[in-house]
CSV table of C-alpha atoms in Angstrom, one decimal:
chain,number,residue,atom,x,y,z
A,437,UNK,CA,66.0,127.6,98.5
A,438,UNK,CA,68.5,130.6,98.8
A,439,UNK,CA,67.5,134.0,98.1
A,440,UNK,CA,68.0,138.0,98.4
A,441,UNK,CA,65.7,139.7,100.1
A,442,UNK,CA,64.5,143.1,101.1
A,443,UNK,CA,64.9,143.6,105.0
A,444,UNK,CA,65.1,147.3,105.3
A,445,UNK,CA,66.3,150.4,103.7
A,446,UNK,CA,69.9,149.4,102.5
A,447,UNK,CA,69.4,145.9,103.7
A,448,UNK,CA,69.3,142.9,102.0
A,449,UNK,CA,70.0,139.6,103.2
A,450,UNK,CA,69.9,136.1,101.4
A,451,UNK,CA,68.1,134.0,103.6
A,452,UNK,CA,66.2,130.2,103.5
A,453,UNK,CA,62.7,130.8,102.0
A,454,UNK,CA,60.2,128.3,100.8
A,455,UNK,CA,60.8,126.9,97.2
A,456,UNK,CA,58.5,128.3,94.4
A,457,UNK,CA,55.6,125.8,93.4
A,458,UNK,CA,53.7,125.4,90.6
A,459,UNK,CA,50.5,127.8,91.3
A,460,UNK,CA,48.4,128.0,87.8
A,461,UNK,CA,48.5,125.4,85.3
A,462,UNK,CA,50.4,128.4,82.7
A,463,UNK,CA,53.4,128.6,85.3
A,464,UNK,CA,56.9,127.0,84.8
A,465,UNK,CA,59.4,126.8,88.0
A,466,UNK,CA,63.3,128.1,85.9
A,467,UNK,CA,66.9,127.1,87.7
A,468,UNK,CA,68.5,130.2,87.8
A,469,UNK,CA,72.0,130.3,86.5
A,470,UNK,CA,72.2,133.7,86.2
A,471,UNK,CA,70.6,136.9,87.4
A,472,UNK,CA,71.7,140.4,87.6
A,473,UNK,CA,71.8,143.5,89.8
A,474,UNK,CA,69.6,146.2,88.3
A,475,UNK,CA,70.1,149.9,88.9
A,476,UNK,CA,66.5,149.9,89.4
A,477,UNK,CA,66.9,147.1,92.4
A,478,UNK,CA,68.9,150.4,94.0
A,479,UNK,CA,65.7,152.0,94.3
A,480,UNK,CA,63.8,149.5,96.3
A,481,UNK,CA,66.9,149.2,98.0
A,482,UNK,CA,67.2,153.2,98.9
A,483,UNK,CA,63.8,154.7,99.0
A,484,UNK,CA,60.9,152.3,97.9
A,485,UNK,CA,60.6,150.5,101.5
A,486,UNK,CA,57.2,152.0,102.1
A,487,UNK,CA,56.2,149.6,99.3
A,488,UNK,CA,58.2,146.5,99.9
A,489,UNK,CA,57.5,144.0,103.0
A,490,UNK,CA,60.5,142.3,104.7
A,491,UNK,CA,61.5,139.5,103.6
A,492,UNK,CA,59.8,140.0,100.2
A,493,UNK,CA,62.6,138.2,97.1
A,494,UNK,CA,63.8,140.6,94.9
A,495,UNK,CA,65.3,140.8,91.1
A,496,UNK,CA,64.0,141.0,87.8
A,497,UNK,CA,67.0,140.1,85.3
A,498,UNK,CA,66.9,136.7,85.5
A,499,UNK,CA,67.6,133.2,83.2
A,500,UNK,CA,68.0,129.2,83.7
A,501,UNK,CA,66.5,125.9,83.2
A,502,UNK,CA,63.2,125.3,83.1
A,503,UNK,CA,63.0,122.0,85.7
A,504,UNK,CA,58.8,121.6,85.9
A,505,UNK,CA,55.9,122.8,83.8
A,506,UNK,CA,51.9,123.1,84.5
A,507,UNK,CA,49.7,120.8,82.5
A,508,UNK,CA,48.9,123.9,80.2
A,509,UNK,CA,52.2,125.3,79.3
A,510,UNK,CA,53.0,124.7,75.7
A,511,UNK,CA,55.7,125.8,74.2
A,512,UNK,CA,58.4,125.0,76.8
A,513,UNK,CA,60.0,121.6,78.2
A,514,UNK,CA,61.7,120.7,81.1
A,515,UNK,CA,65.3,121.3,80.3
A,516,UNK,CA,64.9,124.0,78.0
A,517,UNK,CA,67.1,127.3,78.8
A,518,UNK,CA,64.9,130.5,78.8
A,519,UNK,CA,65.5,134.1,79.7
A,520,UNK,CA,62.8,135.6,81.5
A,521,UNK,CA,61.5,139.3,80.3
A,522,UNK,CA,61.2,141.6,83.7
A,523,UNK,CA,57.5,142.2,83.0
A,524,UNK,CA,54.5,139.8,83.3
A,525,UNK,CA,52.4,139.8,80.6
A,526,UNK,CA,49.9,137.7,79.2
A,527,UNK,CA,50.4,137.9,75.4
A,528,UNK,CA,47.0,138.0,74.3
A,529,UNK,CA,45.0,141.5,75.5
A,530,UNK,CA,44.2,144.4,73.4
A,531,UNK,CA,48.0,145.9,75.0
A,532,UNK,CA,50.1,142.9,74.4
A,533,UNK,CA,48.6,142.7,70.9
A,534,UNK,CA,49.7,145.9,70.3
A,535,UNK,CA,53.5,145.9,71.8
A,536,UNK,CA,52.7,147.5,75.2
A,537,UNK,CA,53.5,144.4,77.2
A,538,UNK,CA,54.1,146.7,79.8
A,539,UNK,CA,50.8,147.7,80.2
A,540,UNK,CA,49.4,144.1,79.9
A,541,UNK,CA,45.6,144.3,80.9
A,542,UNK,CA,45.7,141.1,82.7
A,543,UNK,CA,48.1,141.5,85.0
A,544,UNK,CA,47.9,145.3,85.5
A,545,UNK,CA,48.2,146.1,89.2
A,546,UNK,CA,44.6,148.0,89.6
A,547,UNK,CA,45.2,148.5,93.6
A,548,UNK,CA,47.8,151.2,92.9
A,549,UNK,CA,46.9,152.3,89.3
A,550,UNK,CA,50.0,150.8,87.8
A,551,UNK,CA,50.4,149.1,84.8
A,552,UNK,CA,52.1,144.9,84.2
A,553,UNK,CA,53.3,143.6,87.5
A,554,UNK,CA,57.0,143.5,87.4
A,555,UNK,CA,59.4,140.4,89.0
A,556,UNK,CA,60.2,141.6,92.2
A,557,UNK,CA,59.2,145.2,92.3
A,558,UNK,CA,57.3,146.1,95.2
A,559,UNK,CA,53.1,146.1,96.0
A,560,UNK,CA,53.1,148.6,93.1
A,561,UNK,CA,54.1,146.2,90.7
A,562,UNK,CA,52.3,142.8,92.2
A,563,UNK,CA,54.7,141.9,95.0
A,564,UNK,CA,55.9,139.0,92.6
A,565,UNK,CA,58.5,137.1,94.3
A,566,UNK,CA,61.6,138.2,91.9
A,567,UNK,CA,65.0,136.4,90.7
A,568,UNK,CA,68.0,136.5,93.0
A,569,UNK,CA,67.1,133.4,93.8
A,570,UNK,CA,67.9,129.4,93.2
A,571,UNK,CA,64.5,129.0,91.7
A,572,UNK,CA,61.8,131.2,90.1
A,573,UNK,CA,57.9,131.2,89.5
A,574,UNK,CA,57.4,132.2,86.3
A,575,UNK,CA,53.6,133.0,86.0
A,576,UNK,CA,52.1,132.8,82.0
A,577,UNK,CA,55.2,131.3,81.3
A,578,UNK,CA,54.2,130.3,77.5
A,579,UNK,CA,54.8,134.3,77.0
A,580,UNK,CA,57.3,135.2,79.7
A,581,UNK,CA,60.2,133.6,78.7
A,582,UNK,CA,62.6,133.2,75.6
A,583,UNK,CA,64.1,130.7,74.8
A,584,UNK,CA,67.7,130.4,73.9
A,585,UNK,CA,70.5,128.0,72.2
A,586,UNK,CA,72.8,126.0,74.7
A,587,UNK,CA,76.0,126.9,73.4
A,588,UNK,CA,76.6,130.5,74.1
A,589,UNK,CA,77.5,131.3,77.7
A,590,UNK,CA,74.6,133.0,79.8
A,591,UNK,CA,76.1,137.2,79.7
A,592,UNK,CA,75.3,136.6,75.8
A,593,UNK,CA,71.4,136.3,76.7
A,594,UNK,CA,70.9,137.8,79.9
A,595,UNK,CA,70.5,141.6,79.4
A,596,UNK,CA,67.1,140.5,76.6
A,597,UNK,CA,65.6,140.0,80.2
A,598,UNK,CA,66.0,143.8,80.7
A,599,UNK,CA,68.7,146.4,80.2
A,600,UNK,CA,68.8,145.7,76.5
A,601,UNK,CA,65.5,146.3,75.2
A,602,UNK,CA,65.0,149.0,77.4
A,603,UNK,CA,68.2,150.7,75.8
A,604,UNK,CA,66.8,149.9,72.5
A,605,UNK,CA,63.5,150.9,73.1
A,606,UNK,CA,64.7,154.3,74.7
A,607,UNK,CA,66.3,154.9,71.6
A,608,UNK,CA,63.7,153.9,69.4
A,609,UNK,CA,61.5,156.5,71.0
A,610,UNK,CA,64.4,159.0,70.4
A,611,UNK,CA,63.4,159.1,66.9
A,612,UNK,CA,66.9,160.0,66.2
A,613,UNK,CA,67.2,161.1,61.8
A,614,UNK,CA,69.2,158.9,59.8
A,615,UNK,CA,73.1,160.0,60.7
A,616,UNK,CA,71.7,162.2,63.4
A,617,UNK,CA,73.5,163.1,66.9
A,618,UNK,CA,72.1,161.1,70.3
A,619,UNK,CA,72.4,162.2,73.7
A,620,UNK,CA,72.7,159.6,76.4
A,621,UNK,CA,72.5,160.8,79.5
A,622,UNK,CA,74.3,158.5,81.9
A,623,UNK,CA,76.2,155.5,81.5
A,624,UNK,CA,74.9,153.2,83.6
A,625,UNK,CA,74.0,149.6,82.6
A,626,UNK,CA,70.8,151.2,80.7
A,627,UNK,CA,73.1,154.5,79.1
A,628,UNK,CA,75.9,151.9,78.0
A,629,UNK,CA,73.9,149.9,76.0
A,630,UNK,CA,71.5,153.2,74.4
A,631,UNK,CA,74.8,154.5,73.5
A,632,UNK,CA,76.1,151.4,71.5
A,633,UNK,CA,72.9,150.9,70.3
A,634,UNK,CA,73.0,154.4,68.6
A,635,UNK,CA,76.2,153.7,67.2
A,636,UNK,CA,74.9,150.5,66.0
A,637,UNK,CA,72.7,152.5,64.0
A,638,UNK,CA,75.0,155.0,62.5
A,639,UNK,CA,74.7,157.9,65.2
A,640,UNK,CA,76.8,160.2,66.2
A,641,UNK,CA,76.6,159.4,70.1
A,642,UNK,CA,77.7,161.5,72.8
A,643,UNK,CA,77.3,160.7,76.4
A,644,UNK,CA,77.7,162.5,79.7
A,645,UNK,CA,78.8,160.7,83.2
A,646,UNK,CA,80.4,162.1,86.3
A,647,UNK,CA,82.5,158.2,86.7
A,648,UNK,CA,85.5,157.7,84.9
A,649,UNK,CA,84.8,153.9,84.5
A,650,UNK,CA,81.6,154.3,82.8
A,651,UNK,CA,83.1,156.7,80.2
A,652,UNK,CA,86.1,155.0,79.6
A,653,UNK,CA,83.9,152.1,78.9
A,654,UNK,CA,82.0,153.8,76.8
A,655,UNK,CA,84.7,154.9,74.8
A,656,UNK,CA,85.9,151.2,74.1
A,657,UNK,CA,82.7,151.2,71.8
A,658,UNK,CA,82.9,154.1,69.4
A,659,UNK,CA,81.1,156.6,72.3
A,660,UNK,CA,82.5,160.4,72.7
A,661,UNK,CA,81.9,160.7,76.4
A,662,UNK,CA,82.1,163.7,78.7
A,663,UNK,CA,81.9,164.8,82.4
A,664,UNK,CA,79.0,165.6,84.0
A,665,UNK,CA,80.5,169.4,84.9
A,666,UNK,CA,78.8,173.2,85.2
A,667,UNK,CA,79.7,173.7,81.9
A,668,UNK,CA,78.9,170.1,79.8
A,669,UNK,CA,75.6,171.5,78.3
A,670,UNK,CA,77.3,174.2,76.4
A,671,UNK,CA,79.9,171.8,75.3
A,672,UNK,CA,77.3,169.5,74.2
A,673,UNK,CA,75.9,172.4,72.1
A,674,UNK,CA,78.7,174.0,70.7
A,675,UNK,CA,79.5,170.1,69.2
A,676,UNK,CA,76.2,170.2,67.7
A,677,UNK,CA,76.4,173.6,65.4
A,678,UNK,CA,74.9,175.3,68.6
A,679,UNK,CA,71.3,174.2,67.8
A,680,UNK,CA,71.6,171.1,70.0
A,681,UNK,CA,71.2,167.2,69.8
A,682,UNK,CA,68.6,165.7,68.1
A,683,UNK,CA,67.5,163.7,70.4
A,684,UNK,CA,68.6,162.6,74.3
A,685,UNK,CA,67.9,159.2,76.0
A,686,UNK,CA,67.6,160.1,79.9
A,687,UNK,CA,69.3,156.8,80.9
A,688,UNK,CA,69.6,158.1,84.6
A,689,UNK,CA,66.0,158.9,86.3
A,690,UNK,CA,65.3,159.7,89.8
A,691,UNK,CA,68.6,159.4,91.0
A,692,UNK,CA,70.1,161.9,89.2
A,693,UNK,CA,72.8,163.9,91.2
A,694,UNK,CA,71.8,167.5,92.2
A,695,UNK,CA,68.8,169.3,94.7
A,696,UNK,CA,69.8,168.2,97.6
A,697,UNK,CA,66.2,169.2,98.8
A,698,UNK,CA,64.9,166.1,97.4
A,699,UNK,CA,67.5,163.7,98.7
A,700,UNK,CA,66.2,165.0,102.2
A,701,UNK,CA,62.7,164.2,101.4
A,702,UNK,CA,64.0,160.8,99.8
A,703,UNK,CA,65.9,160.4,103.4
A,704,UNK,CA,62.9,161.4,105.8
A,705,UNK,CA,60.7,159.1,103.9
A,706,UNK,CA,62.8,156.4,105.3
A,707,UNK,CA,61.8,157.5,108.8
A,708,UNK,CA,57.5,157.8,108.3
A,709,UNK,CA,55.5,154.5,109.0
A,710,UNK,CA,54.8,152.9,105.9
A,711,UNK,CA,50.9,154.3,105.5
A,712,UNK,CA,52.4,158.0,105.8
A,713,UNK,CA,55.1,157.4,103.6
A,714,UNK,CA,53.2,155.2,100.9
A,715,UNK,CA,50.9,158.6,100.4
A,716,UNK,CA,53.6,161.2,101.0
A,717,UNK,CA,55.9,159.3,97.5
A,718,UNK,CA,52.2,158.6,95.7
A,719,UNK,CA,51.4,162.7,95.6
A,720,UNK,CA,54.9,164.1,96.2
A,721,UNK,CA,57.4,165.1,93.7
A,722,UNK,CA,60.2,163.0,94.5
A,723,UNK,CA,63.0,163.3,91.7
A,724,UNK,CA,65.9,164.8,91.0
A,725,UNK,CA,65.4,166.2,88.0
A,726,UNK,CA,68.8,167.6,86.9
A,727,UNK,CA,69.6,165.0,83.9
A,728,UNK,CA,65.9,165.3,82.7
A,729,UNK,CA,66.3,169.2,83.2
A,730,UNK,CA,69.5,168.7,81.2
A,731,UNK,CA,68.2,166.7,78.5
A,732,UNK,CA,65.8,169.4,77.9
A,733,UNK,CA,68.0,172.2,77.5
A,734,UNK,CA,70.6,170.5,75.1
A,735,UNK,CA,68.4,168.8,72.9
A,736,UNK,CA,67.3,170.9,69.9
A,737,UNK,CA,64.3,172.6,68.9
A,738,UNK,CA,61.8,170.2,67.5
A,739,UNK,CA,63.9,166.8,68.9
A,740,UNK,CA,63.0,164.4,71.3
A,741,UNK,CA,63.6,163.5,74.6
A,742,UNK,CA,63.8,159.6,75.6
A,743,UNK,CA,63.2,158.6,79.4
A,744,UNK,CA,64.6,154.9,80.0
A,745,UNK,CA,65.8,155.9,83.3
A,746,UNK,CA,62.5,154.7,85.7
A,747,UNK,CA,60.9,158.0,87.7
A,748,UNK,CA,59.0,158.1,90.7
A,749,UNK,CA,57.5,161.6,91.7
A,750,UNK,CA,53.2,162.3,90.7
A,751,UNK,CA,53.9,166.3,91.4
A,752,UNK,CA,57.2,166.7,89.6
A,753,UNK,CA,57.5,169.9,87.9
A,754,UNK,CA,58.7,170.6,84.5
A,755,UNK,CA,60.0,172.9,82.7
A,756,UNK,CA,56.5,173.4,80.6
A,757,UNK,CA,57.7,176.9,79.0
A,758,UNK,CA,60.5,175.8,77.7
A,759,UNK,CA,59.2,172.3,76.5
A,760,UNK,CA,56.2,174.0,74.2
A,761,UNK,CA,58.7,176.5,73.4
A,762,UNK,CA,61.3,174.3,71.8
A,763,UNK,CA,58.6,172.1,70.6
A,764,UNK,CA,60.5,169.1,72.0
A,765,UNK,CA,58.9,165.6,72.1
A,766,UNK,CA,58.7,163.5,75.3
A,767,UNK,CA,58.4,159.5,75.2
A,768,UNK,CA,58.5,157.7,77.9
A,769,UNK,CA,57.8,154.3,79.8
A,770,UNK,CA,58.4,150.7,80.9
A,771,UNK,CA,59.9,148.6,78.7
A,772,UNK,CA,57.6,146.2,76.4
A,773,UNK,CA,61.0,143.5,76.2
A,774,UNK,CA,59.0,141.1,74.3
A,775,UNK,CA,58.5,143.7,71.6
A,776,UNK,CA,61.7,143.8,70.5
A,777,UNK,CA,63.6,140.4,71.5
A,778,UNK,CA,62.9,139.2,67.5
A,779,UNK,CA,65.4,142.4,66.7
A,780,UNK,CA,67.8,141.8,69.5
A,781,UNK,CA,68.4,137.6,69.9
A,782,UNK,CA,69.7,137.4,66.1
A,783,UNK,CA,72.2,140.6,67.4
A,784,UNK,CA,73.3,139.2,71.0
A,785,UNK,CA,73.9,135.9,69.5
A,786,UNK,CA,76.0,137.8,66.5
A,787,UNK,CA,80.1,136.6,66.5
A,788,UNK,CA,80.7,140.0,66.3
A,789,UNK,CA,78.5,141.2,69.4
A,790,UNK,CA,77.5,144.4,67.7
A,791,UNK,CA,76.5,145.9,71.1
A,792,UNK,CA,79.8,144.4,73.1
A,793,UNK,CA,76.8,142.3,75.2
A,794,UNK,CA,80.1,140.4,76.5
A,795,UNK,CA,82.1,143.4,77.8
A,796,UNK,CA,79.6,145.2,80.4
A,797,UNK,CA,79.9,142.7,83.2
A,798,UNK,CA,82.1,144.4,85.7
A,799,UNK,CA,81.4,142.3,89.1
A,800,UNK,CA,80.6,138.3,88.9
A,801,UNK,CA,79.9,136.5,92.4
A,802,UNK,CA,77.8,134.0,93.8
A,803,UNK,CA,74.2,134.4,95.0
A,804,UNK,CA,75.8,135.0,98.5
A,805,UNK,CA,77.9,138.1,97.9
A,806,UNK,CA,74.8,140.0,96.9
A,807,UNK,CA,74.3,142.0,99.9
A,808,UNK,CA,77.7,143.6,99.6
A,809,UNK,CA,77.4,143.8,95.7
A,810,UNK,CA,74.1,146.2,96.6
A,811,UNK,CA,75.9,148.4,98.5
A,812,UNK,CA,79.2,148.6,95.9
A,813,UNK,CA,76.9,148.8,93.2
A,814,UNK,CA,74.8,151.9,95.2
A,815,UNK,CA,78.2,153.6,95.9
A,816,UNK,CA,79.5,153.3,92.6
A,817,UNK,CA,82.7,151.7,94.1
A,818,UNK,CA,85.5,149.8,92.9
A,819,UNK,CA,84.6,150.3,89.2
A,820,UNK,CA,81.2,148.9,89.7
A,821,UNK,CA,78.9,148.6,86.2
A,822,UNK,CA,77.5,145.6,86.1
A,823,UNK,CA,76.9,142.9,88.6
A,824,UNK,CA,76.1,139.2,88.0
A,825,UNK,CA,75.0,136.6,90.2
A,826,UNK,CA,75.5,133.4,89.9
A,827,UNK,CA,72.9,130.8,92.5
A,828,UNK,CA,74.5,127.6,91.9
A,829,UNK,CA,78.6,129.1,92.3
């Protein structure tokens, strides 16, 4: 089959691997008809090379047709069309019971401390071949998939295998009061959807990006957006009686713009052997903090900050004085999709697509265009928001 994969820092190629087979009697082999272009993929793509072996598949925002089953899958069929959550999870330990997919005990990755292995994420997260790709493994597959109607074209579904629930589970976390003000910091793929999400609740949103696409997007669906300038904290404030938001979603995470110190560490990384460099990112503090910094100081006294956006850094420093002074809240973490897919398939599958599902998609193109897509997408070029792939175009 045809599929992307990692070949270097800012290299991706889609080469001829082997087709997935089954492995387990719980896996199911999925057609992909769609999969998507993650700003998280940017981070393998940038920095996480230490962690990632050439020629390793990557993706994790994937749907398609189920086309073969093991002998103990049981609640899908060859044929049926499935959208398949980003984490592996088994569905049945003391964490999936209890919503934290994420953290799923039986396929935690133990070697590096981390939690659920991940679709195409790296040795931290199970080196699990991922979904920009003709075909897909789908390990446990009775849990790690949803299944979906026929009739509604594939940008309806896709985002449940991702974006979306991690946009409505950063704002869950915000614990934003009923007609309360949200934050979003950044309007990314992950921001867009936390912002429409809080309007869909009745918010008062406000969101802050330095591209003019991504705001005017924003402000197609009922978001008040702003520039991310010197000055857009005390803007932010001044709109909110001067006390602040009551709560921020950090949609933006390790990338954040600003300290150009820690790009340079990001760009010498790059240069160590992979050993050196694998224990340099594990003990280092590796993020630009400036949105998370930002968040901080314009949320009010007693609210709550919401990271969605993924961080990377184990000696980050925060601002500790400031946090126990203002009493703020921080919640945090991967995304537990399967948590919240009852809430969101009745909502993506609404006529009136409450959270514009259908008007995020910036860049369509076939599986072969991908490599060029990665580097558009990492540039924020040409209007770049959203990028689909499409294996069998």
């Amino acid at each position: 089959m045809r599929a992307l994969t990692w070949q270097g820092r800012r290299n991706v190629s889609v080469e001829t691997v082997p087709d997935p087979v089954i492995q387990q009697p719980t896996d199911a082999i999925v057609r992909i008809t769609s999969t998507a272009i993650c700003g998280s993929d940017l981070h393998l793509y940038e920095l996480f090379g230490p962690f990632i072996d050439p020629g390793d598949v990557l993706g994790h925002e994937p749907m398609g047709e189920v086309v073969e089953i093991g002998s103990d899958v049981a609640t899908l069929a060859v044929g049926d069309r499935i959208v398949v959550p980003f984490n592996i999870a088994c569905g049945q330990c003391f964490m999936c019971r209890n919503g934290l997919q994420s953290q799923c005990e039986t396929t935690q990755v133990r070697e590096y401390g981390s939690g659920a292995s991940l679709f195409g994420y790296t040795k931290l997260y199970g080196q699990v071949p991922g979904g920009q790709a003709e075909y897909l493994r789908v390990p446990l597959a009775d849990h790690n998939s949803v299944r979906v109607g026929d009739e509604l074209p594939d940008e309806r579904y896709l985002f449940l295998s991702d974006i979306l629930p991690t946009a409505w589970q950063g704002v869950e976390y915000a614990s934003v009061p009923e007609g309360g003000t949200l934050v979003v910091m950044g309007l990314g793929p992950v921001g867009q959807f936390a912002a429409r999400v809080g309007v869909h609740r009745g918010y008062r949103v406000l969101a802050v990006d330095p591209v003019v696409e991504r705001r005017e997007m924003a402000e197609r669906h009922g978001i008040q957006s702003f520039d991310l300038t010197d000055t857009v904290v005390d803007e932010l404030r001044d709109l909110t009686d001067g006390r602040g938001a009551d709560a921020v979603v950090d949609a933006v995470g390790l990338e954040a713009h600003g300290n150009p110190g820690v790009k340079f560490a990001h760009d010498a990384i790059g240069l160590l052997p992979d050993a050196a460099a694998r224990a340099l990112m594990e003990k280092a503090g590796m993020d630009r903090l400036a949105a998370l910094h930002a968040s901080i100081d314009v949320v009010r006294r007693g609210g709550t900050v919401s990271l969605s956006g993924v961080y990377a850094g184990d000696a980050d420093i925060l601002p500790m004085k400031t946090m126990f002074d203002k009493q703020i809240s921080l919640r945090m973490g991967q995304c537990n999709v399967k948590r919240w897919t009852d809430q969101l398939l009745p909502l993506v599958e609404d006529p009136s697509d409450p959270f514009g599902v259908m008007d995020l998609v910036t860049h369509t193109a076939s599986l072969e265009e991908a490599p060029e897509l990665y580097e558009t997408f990492q540039k924020k070029a040409d209007g770049c928001i959203k990028v689909v792939l499409r294996p069998g175009a």
